CSV table of C-alpha atoms and ligand atoms in Angstrom, one decimal:
chain,number,residue,atom,x,y,z
A,132,UNK,CA,39.7,-2.1,4.4
A,133,UNK,CA,37.8,-0.3,7.2
A,134,UNK,CA,34.3,1.0,6.4
A,135,UNK,CA,32.1,3.4,8.3
A,136,UNK,CA,31.0,1.6,11.5
A,137,UNK,CA,27.3,2.3,10.7
A,138,UNK,CA,27.6,-0.5,8.1
A,139,UNK,CA,28.5,-3.1,10.7
A,140,UNK,CA,24.9,-3.4,12.0
A,141,UNK,CA,23.3,-3.4,8.5
A,142,UNK,CA,22.2,-6.6,6.9
A,143,UNK,CA,22.1,-6.4,3.1
A,144,UNK,CA,18.5,-6.3,1.9
A,145,UNK,CA,17.4,-9.6,0.4
A,146,UNK,CA,15.1,-8.9,-2.4
A,147,UNK,CA,12.4,-11.4,-3.4
A,148,UNK,CA,13.9,-13.9,-5.9
A,149,UNK,CA,13.2,-13.3,-9.5
A,150,UNK,CA,11.3,-16.0,-11.3
A,151,UNK,CA,14.3,-16.7,-13.6
A,152,UNK,CA,16.4,-17.6,-10.6
A,153,UNK,CA,13.9,-20.0,-9.2
A,154,UNK,CA,13.6,-21.7,-12.6
A,155,UNK,CA,17.4,-22.1,-12.7
A,156,UNK,CA,17.8,-23.2,-9.0
A,157,UNK,CA,14.9,-25.6,-8.7
A,158,UNK,CA,14.1,-26.6,-12.3
A,159,UNK,CA,10.5,-25.5,-11.9
A,160,UNK,CA,8.6,-24.3,-15.0
A,161,UNK,CA,7.9,-20.5,-15.0
A,162,UNK,CA,4.2,-21.1,-15.4
A,163,UNK,CA,4.1,-23.1,-12.2
A,164,UNK,CA,5.6,-20.3,-10.1
A,165,UNK,CA,3.5,-17.7,-8.2
A,166,UNK,CA,5.8,-14.9,-7.0
A,167,UNK,CA,4.6,-13.4,-3.7
A,168,UNK,CA,7.8,-12.2,-2.2
A,169,UNK,CA,7.8,-8.5,-3.1
A,170,UNK,CA,4.0,-7.8,-3.2
A,171,UNK,CA,4.1,-7.1,-6.9
A,172,UNK,CA,0.8,-6.7,-8.7
A,173,UNK,CA,-0.2,-10.0,-10.4
A,174,UNK,CA,-2.5,-8.0,-12.8
A,175,UNK,CA,0.4,-6.0,-14.1
A,176,UNK,CA,0.0,-2.4,-15.3
A,177,UNK,CA,-2.4,-0.6,-17.6
A,178,UNK,CA,-2.0,-1.7,-21.3
A,179,UNK,CA,-2.0,2.1,-22.1
A,180,UNK,CA,1.2,2.4,-20.1
A,181,UNK,CA,2.9,-0.3,-22.1
A,182,UNK,CA,1.9,1.5,-25.3
A,183,UNK,CA,3.1,4.8,-24.1
A,184,UNK,CA,6.4,3.5,-23.0
A,185,UNK,CA,7.0,1.8,-26.3
A,186,UNK,CA,6.1,5.0,-28.2
A,187,UNK,CA,8.9,7.0,-26.5
A,188,UNK,CA,11.6,4.4,-27.0
A,189,UNK,CA,13.4,7.0,-29.3
A,190,UNK,CA,13.8,9.4,-26.3
A,191,UNK,CA,16.4,7.3,-24.5
A,192,UNK,CA,19.4,9.2,-25.6
A,193,UNK,CA,18.3,12.4,-23.8
A,194,UNK,CA,18.3,13.0,-20.1
A,195,UNK,CA,14.8,13.0,-18.6
A,196,UNK,CA,12.9,16.2,-17.7
A,197,UNK,CA,14.4,16.8,-14.3
A,198,UNK,CA,11.6,19.2,-13.3
A,199,UNK,CA,9.3,16.2,-13.7
A,200,UNK,CA,6.7,18.8,-14.6
A,201,UNK,CA,4.1,16.5,-16.2
A,202,UNK,CA,4.0,13.9,-13.4
A,203,UNK,CA,4.0,16.6,-10.7
A,204,UNK,CA,1.1,18.3,-12.5
A,205,UNK,CA,-0.7,14.9,-12.6
A,206,UNK,CA,-0.1,14.2,-8.9
A,207,UNK,CA,-1.0,17.7,-8.0
A,208,UNK,CA,-4.4,17.4,-9.8
A,209,UNK,CA,-5.0,14.0,-8.3
A,210,UNK,CA,-4.3,14.9,-4.7
A,211,UNK,CA,-5.2,18.6,-4.7
A,212,UNK,CA,-1.7,19.6,-3.4
A,213,UNK,CA,0.8,22.1,-4.9
A,214,UNK,CA,3.5,21.0,-7.2
A,215,UNK,CA,6.1,22.3,-4.7
A,216,UNK,CA,4.7,20.0,-2.1
A,217,UNK,CA,5.7,16.9,-4.1
A,218,UNK,CA,9.0,15.0,-4.6
A,219,UNK,CA,9.4,12.1,-6.9
A,220,UNK,CA,11.7,9.2,-6.0
A,221,UNK,CA,13.1,6.1,-7.6
A,222,UNK,CA,10.5,4.2,-5.7
A,223,UNK,CA,9.1,5.7,-2.5
A,224,UNK,CA,12.1,3.8,-1.1
A,225,UNK,CA,14.3,6.6,-2.3
A,226,UNK,CA,12.1,9.2,-0.5
A,227,UNK,CA,12.5,7.2,2.7
A,228,UNK,CA,16.2,7.4,2.2
A,229,UNK,CA,16.1,11.2,1.6
A,230,UNK,CA,13.9,11.7,4.7
A,231,UNK,CA,16.2,9.8,7.0
A,232,UNK,CA,19.3,11.5,5.7
A,233,UNK,CA,17.6,14.9,6.1
A,234,UNK,CA,16.2,14.3,9.6
A,235,UNK,CA,18.1,11.6,11.5
A,236,UNK,CA,21.8,11.1,12.5
A,237,UNK,CA,23.9,9.1,14.9
A,238,UNK,CA,22.5,11.0,17.9
A,239,UNK,CA,18.8,10.5,17.0
A,240,UNK,CA,16.2,7.8,17.2
A,241,UNK,CA,13.7,6.5,14.8
A,242,UNK,CA,10.4,4.9,16.0
A,243,UNK,CA,8.8,2.1,14.0
A,244,UNK,CA,6.3,-0.7,14.5
A,245,UNK,CA,7.5,-4.1,15.7
A,246,UNK,CA,6.8,-5.7,12.4
A,247,UNK,CA,7.0,-3.4,9.4
A,248,UNK,CA,8.7,-2.5,6.1
A,249,UNK,CA,12.4,-3.5,6.3
A,250,UNK,CA,13.8,-0.4,4.7
A,251,UNK,CA,12.9,2.0,7.5
A,252,UNK,CA,15.5,0.3,9.7
A,253,UNK,CA,18.1,-0.1,7.0
A,254,UNK,CA,18.0,3.6,6.0
A,255,UNK,CA,17.9,4.7,9.7
A,256,UNK,CA,21.1,2.7,10.2
A,257,UNK,CA,22.8,4.3,7.2
A,258,UNK,CA,22.9,7.5,9.3
A,259,UNK,CA,23.7,5.7,12.5
A,260,UNK,CA,20.3,6.4,14.1
A,261,UNK,CA,19.0,4.1,16.9
A,262,UNK,CA,15.8,2.2,15.9
A,263,UNK,CA,13.1,1.9,18.6
A,264,UNK,CA,10.4,-0.7,17.9
A,265,UNK,CA,7.1,-1.2,19.6
A,266,UNK,CA,6.1,-4.5,21.1
A,267,UNK,CA,2.6,-4.8,19.7
A,268,UNK,CA,2.2,-6.7,16.4
A,269,UNK,CA,-0.3,-4.2,15.0
A,270,UNK,CA,0.3,-0.5,15.2
A,271,UNK,CA,-0.8,0.5,18.8
A,272,UNK,CA,-0.8,4.3,18.8
A,273,UNK,CA,-0.9,4.5,22.6
A,274,UNK,CA,2.3,2.5,22.7
A,275,UNK,CA,3.8,4.6,20.0
A,276,UNK,CA,3.0,7.7,22.1
A,277,UNK,CA,4.5,6.3,25.2
A,278,UNK,CA,7.7,5.4,23.3
A,279,UNK,CA,7.7,8.9,21.7
A,280,UNK,CA,7.6,10.5,25.2
A,281,UNK,CA,10.3,8.3,26.5
A,282,UNK,CA,12.7,8.4,23.5
A,283,UNK,CA,11.9,11.7,21.7
A,284,UNK,CA,12.6,10.2,18.2
A,285,UNK,CA,13.3,12.5,15.4
A,286,UNK,CA,11.4,10.4,12.9
A,287,UNK,CA,8.3,8.2,13.4
A,288,UNK,CA,7.0,5.8,10.7
A,289,UNK,CA,3.4,4.7,10.5
A,290,UNK,CA,2.8,2.2,7.7
A,291,UNK,CA,-0.8,1.9,6.9
A,292,UNK,CA,-1.9,-0.5,5.5
A,293,UNK,CA,1.1,-2.2,7.0
A,294,UNK,CA,3.6,-4.3,5.1
A,295,UNK,CA,3.9,-7.3,5.7
A,296,UNK,CA,0.8,-7.8,8.0
A,297,UNK,CA,-1.9,-6.0,6.0
A,298,UNK,CA,-3.2,-4.3,9.1
A,299,UNK,CA,-4.3,-0.7,8.8
A,300,UNK,CA,-4.8,2.1,11.3
A,301,UNK,CA,-8.0,4.0,11.8
A,302,UNK,CA,-7.6,7.3,9.9
A,303,UNK,CA,-9.0,9.4,12.7
A,304,UNK,CA,-6.6,7.8,15.2
A,305,UNK,CA,-3.7,8.6,13.0
A,306,UNK,CA,-4.7,12.3,13.0
A,307,UNK,CA,-5.3,12.3,16.8
A,308,UNK,CA,-1.8,10.8,17.2
A,309,UNK,CA,0.0,13.2,15.0
A,310,UNK,CA,-1.7,16.2,16.7
A,311,UNK,CA,0.1,15.1,20.0
A,312,UNK,CA,3.5,15.0,18.4
A,313,UNK,CA,5.7,18.1,18.5
A,314,UNK,CA,6.2,19.8,15.1
A,315,UNK,CA,9.9,19.2,15.0
A,316,UNK,CA,9.4,15.4,14.8
A,317,UNK,CA,8.9,14.1,11.3
A,318,UNK,CA,6.0,11.7,11.1
A,319,UNK,CA,6.1,9.6,7.9
A,320,UNK,CA,2.9,8.0,6.8
A,321,UNK,CA,3.7,5.3,4.3
A,322,UNK,CA,0.7,4.8,2.1
A,323,UNK,CA,2.2,2.3,-0.3
A,324,UNK,CA,-1.1,0.4,-0.1
A,325,UNK,CA,-3.5,3.3,0.6
A,326,UNK,CA,-5.4,2.8,-2.7
A,327,UNK,CA,-6.6,-0.6,-1.3
A,328,UNK,CA,-7.8,1.1,2.0
A,329,UNK,CA,-9.7,3.7,-0.1
A,330,UNK,CA,-11.4,0.9,-2.0
A,331,UNK,CA,-12.2,-1.3,1.0
A,332,UNK,CA,-12.6,0.7,4.1
A,333,UNK,CA,-13.3,4.5,4.3
A,334,UNK,CA,-12.5,4.5,8.0
A,335,UNK,CA,-8.9,3.5,7.2
A,336,UNK,CA,-8.4,5.8,4.2
A,337,UNK,CA,-6.2,8.9,4.5
A,338,UNK,CA,-5.4,11.5,1.8
A,339,UNK,CA,-2.1,13.3,1.6
A,340,UNK,CA,-4.0,16.6,1.4
A,341,UNK,CA,-5.9,16.2,4.7
A,342,UNK,CA,-2.6,15.3,6.4
A,343,UNK,CA,-0.4,18.1,5.1
A,344,UNK,CA,-3.2,20.7,5.4
A,345,UNK,CA,-3.4,19.9,9.1
A,346,UNK,CA,0.2,19.1,10.0
A,347,UNK,CA,3.4,20.8,8.9
A,348,UNK,CA,5.5,17.8,10.1
A,349,UNK,CA,4.0,15.0,8.1
A,350,UNK,CA,5.5,13.3,5.0
A,351,UNK,CA,3.1,11.1,3.1
A,352,UNK,CA,4.5,8.4,0.8
A,353,UNK,CA,2.9,6.8,-2.2
A,354,UNK,CA,4.2,4.5,-4.9
A,355,UNK,CA,3.4,3.3,-8.4
A,356,UNK,CA,4.8,-0.2,-7.5
A,357,UNK,CA,1.7,-1.8,-6.0
A,358,UNK,CA,-1.8,-0.8,-7.1
A,359,UNK,CA,-0.4,0.7,-10.3
A,360,UNK,CA,1.6,-2.4,-11.1
A,361,UNK,CA,4.8,-0.6,-12.0
A,362,UNK,CA,7.4,-2.2,-9.6
A,363,UNK,CA,9.9,-2.5,-12.4
A,364,UNK,CA,9.8,1.2,-13.2
A,365,UNK,CA,11.0,2.3,-9.8
A,366,UNK,CA,8.8,5.3,-9.2
A,367,UNK,CA,7.1,6.7,-6.1
A,368,UNK,CA,6.5,10.1,-4.4
A,369,UNK,CA,6.5,12.0,-1.2
A,370,UNK,CA,4.0,14.7,-0.4
A,371,UNK,CA,4.6,17.2,2.4
A,372,UNK,CA,4.8,20.9,3.3
A,373,UNK,CA,7.0,22.9,0.9
A,374,UNK,CA,9.5,23.3,3.8
A,375,UNK,CA,10.0,19.5,4.1
A,376,UNK,CA,10.1,18.9,0.3
A,377,UNK,CA,12.7,21.6,-0.1
A,378,UNK,CA,14.9,19.9,2.5
A,379,UNK,CA,14.5,16.5,0.8
A,380,UNK,CA,15.3,18.1,-2.6
A,381,UNK,CA,18.8,18.9,-1.4
A,382,UNK,CA,19.5,15.1,-1.2
A,383,UNK,CA,18.1,14.2,-4.6
A,384,UNK,CA,20.6,13.1,-7.2
A,385,UNK,CA,19.9,14.8,-10.6
A,386,UNK,CA,17.9,12.8,-13.1
A,387,UNK,CA,16.9,10.3,-10.5
A,388,UNK,CA,13.9,9.1,-12.5
A,389,UNK,CA,14.2,7.8,-16.0
A,390,UNK,CA,12.2,9.2,-19.0
A,391,UNK,CA,10.4,5.9,-19.4
A,392,UNK,CA,9.4,5.7,-15.7
A,393,UNK,CA,8.1,9.3,-15.7
A,394,UNK,CA,6.0,8.6,-18.8
A,395,UNK,CA,4.7,5.3,-17.3
A,396,UNK,CA,3.6,6.9,-14.1
A,397,UNK,CA,1.9,9.8,-15.9
A,398,UNK,CA,-0.2,7.4,-18.1
A,399,UNK,CA,-0.9,5.0,-15.2
A,400,UNK,CA,-2.3,7.9,-13.1
A,401,UNK,CA,-4.8,8.7,-15.8
A,402,UNK,CA,-6.1,5.1,-16.2
A,403,UNK,CA,-7.9,4.9,-12.9
A,404,UNK,CA,-10.3,2.4,-14.3
A,405,UNK,CA,-7.5,-0.2,-14.7
A,406,UNK,CA,-6.3,0.4,-11.2
A,407,UNK,CA,-9.7,0.1,-9.6
A,408,UNK,CA,-10.4,-3.2,-11.5
A,409,UNK,CA,-7.0,-4.5,-10.5
A,410,UNK,CA,-7.7,-3.7,-6.8
A,411,UNK,CA,-11.2,-5.2,-7.1
A,412,UNK,CA,-9.7,-8.5,-8.4
A,413,UNK,CA,-7.1,-8.6,-5.6
A,414,UNK,CA,-9.9,-8.4,-3.0
A,415,UNK,CA,-12.0,-11.0,-4.8
A,416,UNK,CA,-9.0,-13.4,-4.6
A,417,UNK,CA,-8.3,-12.4,-1.0
A,418,UNK,CA,-11.9,-13.2,0.0
A,419,UNK,CA,-11.7,-16.5,-1.9
A,420,UNK,CA,-8.4,-17.4,-0.1
A,421,UNK,CA,-9.9,-16.5,3.3
A,422,UNK,CA,-13.0,-18.6,2.6
A,423,UNK,CA,-11.0,-21.7,1.7
A,424,UNK,CA,-8.7,-21.2,4.7
A,425,UNK,CA,-11.6,-20.9,7.1
A,426,UNK,CA,-13.1,-24.1,5.6
A,427,UNK,CA,-9.9,-26.1,5.5
A,428,UNK,CA,-9.9,-29.2,7.7
A,429,UNK,CA,-7.3,-29.1,10.5
A,430,UNK,CA,-5.8,-32.3,11.6
B,725,LIG,C1,6.7,-1.6,-1.7
B,725,LIG,C2,6.7,-0.6,-0.5
B,725,LIG,C3,7.4,0.6,-0.6
B,725,LIG,C4,8.3,1.1,-1.6
B,725,LIG,O1,8.1,0.7,-2.9
B,725,LIG,P1,8.9,1.4,-4.0
B,725,LIG,O2,8.9,0.3,-5.0
B,725,LIG,O3,10.3,1.7,-3.6
B,725,LIG,O4,8.1,2.6,-4.4
B,725,LIG,C5,7.4,1.4,0.5
B,725,LIG,N1,6.7,1.1,1.6
B,725,LIG,C6,6.0,-0.1,1.7
B,725,LIG,C7,5.3,-0.4,2.9
B,725,LIG,C8,6.0,-1.0,0.7
B,725,LIG,O5,5.4,-2.1,0.8
């Protein structure tokens, strides 16, 4: 059978192996395995989330609230943006997919960093768009700007802090950069790890509100999969001008978020203490790892 030619250049995304599979394949005990492949949170999610999800187990026969009112209200309060400036996705991954389907096609280009989150390229290829990559390892916004002038991409991705390198871009430079981009180019700021930047380094911390108040062409992405420890619930969000959100909404399948995931995200958002302590522990471990690496003997 012949399929759409766009598929020819797409490699199937290889997800990190689940622990059960490593146990089966290598005969290693589960307690001896440390899973790093998908950047999941080793401290899990708030115990309050687990309780809340259990308590609504009887709601499974009904479709979820498709207006997602409660979570939008929570995010709106948290970020100081309007509810109609928010879209919820089955992971922020799904919002990336909506954005590329809304804004790119086989005649357009998508500009991304040399090393960055794999799904930008995969979703760009779904719609046949050409992917342009920078050369620099870390985001070099001068190089981004040069490539923007040369290629006139319809979508630009900035991933900060970046997956998989952990590097983050100076917040002021991000804004200076976006100010130079024409308003018909969609700039996607992927803040999947932004909670960590807010904790660690104010110069690298961006908020969706400051971005969308200043720029009509920015889509900010956030997720519950990392700092909130809810990777298994598949829930993330996009924040942008009402105009952008309305366009993305046309691509959203009905009931794209389960009742359990919506409840989990609402409760997770309210337990900020848990999230902050989980972030703090991650940095303690990171500092410990860096210390031992710097003191390791090299032969
Ligand atoms: C994990 C991740 C996402 C998406 O996560 P979801 O689980 O789909 O919400 C998006 N961008 C980056 C950079 C990530 O690391």
